[in-house]
Amino acid sequence: MNPEIRASSLVSRPSLLIARPSLVAQAQVESTEAKRVADPIMQNFCYGQCYAAARWGMYFTSSTPLIYALFGNESAIGPVKMALMGAMMFILPIAGSFADRLPVRRTLIGSAWLRLIIYSVLAPLVWATLSSGLLVPKDSVNGGLYGAVIVLMVLDAISVGFSCVLDIDFGGTDLVAKEYSLLVDDTIRTSMNSSFEMAMSAGVIFVAPAIAFAAYGLNSAGEAASLNSNSLAAS
């Protein structure tokens, strides 16, 4: 192709100049838009976000029973939730100011690992250690638990805050596109946001009730076993 003709075609189609740099050298590539939409980076980001959104249904349902199980009474639920929400109020603006400078993939993976460690390792370890009476007297367990759980809630707020600003509904699509030099438009944004919201709703509609029924079944089984053991001991 004549270089002058090719240059004029690029000027007349400026969208080619703001796509990936390689597209400028490949102006004759067909279906450019389809290739951008099908980019595996953006697809994997959407899949991961949808999974994380569906997972929120489990958190909504299980966080309150977890607090109750740790403290053994309902009076701790409010203060612990307030500690988490209060920390989020401070963390989110800070995380938002760094949003366009955060490495998306490493931030999301790091946030997921931090939450895994908090709820699968640190929370059970805190409960087991304090309940054993090795560090504090038995009558001071609740006080120690309050302090430890509030620290865990602050760590959780940091994790959630820095991952939330990268979510699809917070502008994560554009941040991924910026980091990996992808071109997105309103059609792509709308499609990804719709998928994200459907996954979030599915988590609340299907996952949350499943977790609730499972917790109820386990609690009923535990109470039945306790009654049987008490009746056997009485006999």
XYZ file of C-alpha atoms in Angstrom:
235
model
C 0.000 0.000 0.000
C 1.182 3.516 -0.783
C 2.579 5.010 2.477
C 0.757 8.294 1.857
C -2.575 6.495 1.402
C -1.961 4.411 4.536
C -1.068 7.503 6.581
C -4.183 9.297 5.422
C -6.331 6.308 6.384
C -4.891 6.425 9.905
C -5.653 10.114 10.200
C -9.205 9.548 8.998
C -9.643 6.738 11.542
C -8.152 8.169 14.777
C -9.543 5.276 16.839
C -6.671 3.177 15.483
C -4.166 5.551 17.023
C -5.454 5.133 20.591
C -5.647 1.348 20.536
C -2.656 -0.892 21.243
C 0.555 0.525 19.705
C 0.950 -2.598 17.559
C -2.292 -1.740 15.771
C -0.705 1.357 14.268
C 1.761 -0.859 12.457
C -1.039 -3.279 11.530
C -3.657 -0.915 10.165
C -4.960 -3.576 7.788
C -5.927 -6.044 10.543
C -9.627 -6.865 10.296
C -12.106 -7.057 13.187
C -10.017 -4.889 15.491
C -12.931 -4.272 17.824
C -13.706 -7.987 18.128
C -10.094 -8.728 19.017
C -10.103 -6.099 21.754
C -13.347 -7.388 23.242
C -12.036 -10.962 23.213
C -8.741 -9.999 24.863
C -7.984 -12.719 27.460
C -6.800 -10.141 30.004
C -10.173 -8.410 30.082
C -12.058 -11.717 29.998
C -10.101 -13.140 32.935
C -10.605 -9.920 34.873
C -14.365 -10.187 34.301
C -14.451 -13.860 35.371
C -12.512 -13.120 38.557
C -14.719 -10.164 39.406
C -17.897 -12.197 38.901
C -16.587 -14.918 41.202
C -15.687 -12.344 43.850
C -19.135 -10.740 43.533
C -20.915 -14.080 43.981
C -18.743 -14.778 47.032
C -20.125 -11.723 48.814
C -23.348 -13.630 49.433
C -21.383 -16.000 51.670
C -19.805 -13.098 53.571
C -23.151 -11.364 54.119
C -24.589 -14.521 55.679
C -21.637 -15.922 57.602
C -20.005 -12.835 59.136
C -22.622 -12.338 61.866
C -22.694 -16.019 62.974
C -18.882 -15.956 62.981
C -18.826 -12.999 65.381
C -21.457 -14.654 67.566
C -19.466 -17.905 67.630
C -16.266 -16.101 68.623
C -17.821 -14.179 71.527
C -20.715 -16.426 72.493
C -23.166 -13.510 72.733
C -24.932 -11.132 70.392
C -23.728 -7.936 72.081
C -20.406 -8.136 70.207
C -21.980 -8.067 66.724
C -22.658 -4.332 66.649
C -19.253 -3.106 67.888
C -17.325 -5.430 65.583
C -19.397 -4.399 62.554
C -18.957 -0.742 63.507
C -15.194 -1.256 63.725
C -15.157 -2.705 60.204
C -17.368 0.016 58.715
C -15.472 2.759 60.544
C -12.155 1.502 59.214
C -13.651 1.302 55.722
C -14.672 4.960 55.918
C -11.017 5.925 56.347
C -9.437 3.325 54.059
C -11.629 3.803 50.958
C -10.690 7.460 50.289
C -7.004 6.596 50.726
C -7.293 3.580 48.422
C -9.226 5.660 45.893
C -6.432 8.220 45.723
C -4.016 5.445 44.732
C -6.426 3.570 42.420
C -4.859 4.644 39.112
C -1.373 3.756 40.396
C -2.122 0.314 41.796
C -1.011 -2.775 39.854
C -4.428 -4.347 39.321
C -3.517 -8.028 39.239
C -1.114 -7.972 42.186
C -3.469 -5.837 44.281
C -6.459 -8.140 43.732
C -4.430 -11.293 44.401
C -2.841 -9.770 47.500
C -6.238 -8.689 48.807
C -7.682 -12.181 48.312
C -4.737 -13.786 50.106
C -4.993 -11.333 53.008
C -8.693 -12.115 53.522
C -7.962 -15.844 53.309
C -5.319 -15.512 56.030
C -7.572 -13.341 58.222
C -10.588 -15.669 58.234
C -8.936 -19.064 57.773
C -5.812 -18.662 59.909
C -5.765 -15.604 62.170
C -9.370 -15.642 63.425
C -9.308 -19.355 64.453
C -5.810 -18.920 65.901
C -6.890 -15.922 67.994
C -9.933 -17.774 69.304
C -7.997 -20.958 70.119
C -5.149 -19.079 71.797
C -7.323 -16.835 73.948
C -9.790 -19.598 74.836
C -6.955 -21.793 76.069
C -6.079 -19.264 78.783
C -2.379 -19.321 77.887
C -2.091 -15.578 77.272
C -4.892 -14.060 79.336
C -6.956 -15.301 82.289
C -10.207 -17.026 81.487
C -12.242 -14.116 82.817
C -10.453 -11.701 80.439
C -10.981 -13.658 77.251
C -13.737 -11.398 75.896
C -11.636 -8.284 76.388
C -8.720 -9.839 74.554
C -11.053 -11.045 71.815
C -12.478 -7.563 71.316
C -9.024 -6.085 70.800
C -7.819 -8.875 68.520
C -10.980 -8.974 66.407
C -10.975 -5.200 65.942
C -7.379 -5.442 64.665
C -8.505 -8.171 62.255
C -11.402 -5.987 61.103
C -8.993 -3.132 60.357
C -6.845 -5.520 58.305
C -9.979 -6.721 56.519
C -10.984 -3.117 55.808
C -7.572 -2.489 54.237
C -7.973 -5.585 52.079
C -11.526 -4.756 51.008
C -10.800 -1.071 50.513
C -7.926 -1.563 48.100
C -9.746 -4.283 46.159
C -13.069 -2.398 45.997
C -11.593 0.536 44.096
C -10.553 -1.933 41.397
C -13.981 -3.553 41.072
C -15.869 -3.331 37.797
C -18.562 -1.114 39.312
C -15.886 1.244 40.699
C -14.199 1.798 37.325
C -11.952 -1.266 37.387
C -12.592 -1.921 33.695
C -10.922 1.340 32.720
C -8.049 0.807 35.153
C -7.303 -2.595 33.618
C -7.561 -1.103 30.139
C -5.135 1.659 31.098
C -2.586 -0.705 32.643
C -2.586 -3.128 29.711
C -3.150 -0.556 26.918
C -6.565 -1.910 25.973
C -9.277 0.175 24.363
C -12.746 -0.055 25.921
C -15.979 1.721 25.120
C -19.380 2.047 26.768
C -20.577 -1.212 25.205
C -17.799 -3.160 26.906
C -18.267 -1.291 30.186
C -22.009 -1.972 30.190
C -21.545 -5.651 29.353
C -18.971 -6.210 32.105
C -20.941 -4.236 34.668
C -24.084 -6.246 33.853
C -22.192 -9.510 34.340
C -20.786 -8.239 37.640
C -24.181 -7.166 38.970
C -25.815 -10.453 37.918
C -23.109 -12.397 39.770
C -23.600 -10.205 42.851
C -27.363 -10.751 42.774
C -26.916 -14.506 42.236
C -24.676 -14.637 45.305
C -27.322 -12.953 47.436
C -30.221 -14.989 46.009
C -28.631 -18.443 45.876
C -25.372 -18.557 47.873
C -26.566 -16.682 50.957
C -29.633 -18.901 51.581
C -27.529 -22.028 51.029
C -25.033 -20.881 53.660
C -27.867 -19.934 56.014
C -29.554 -23.337 55.705
C -26.210 -25.105 56.160
C -25.504 -23.099 59.319
C -28.996 -23.850 60.640
C -28.542 -27.566 59.947
C -25.169 -27.663 61.696
C -26.561 -25.791 64.683
C -29.551 -28.146 64.934
C -27.269 -31.169 64.692
C -25.033 -29.729 67.424
C -27.968 -29.089 69.740
C -29.316 -32.610 69.160
C -25.911 -34.117 69.914
C -25.649 -32.000 73.077
C -29.078 -33.148 74.264
C -28.190 -36.794 73.608
C -24.943 -36.532 75.526
C -26.682 -34.832 78.453
C -29.402 -37.506 78.570
C -26.777 -40.254 78.478
C -24.831 -38.587 81.275
C -28.005 -38.238 83.369
C -28.862 -41.890 82.925
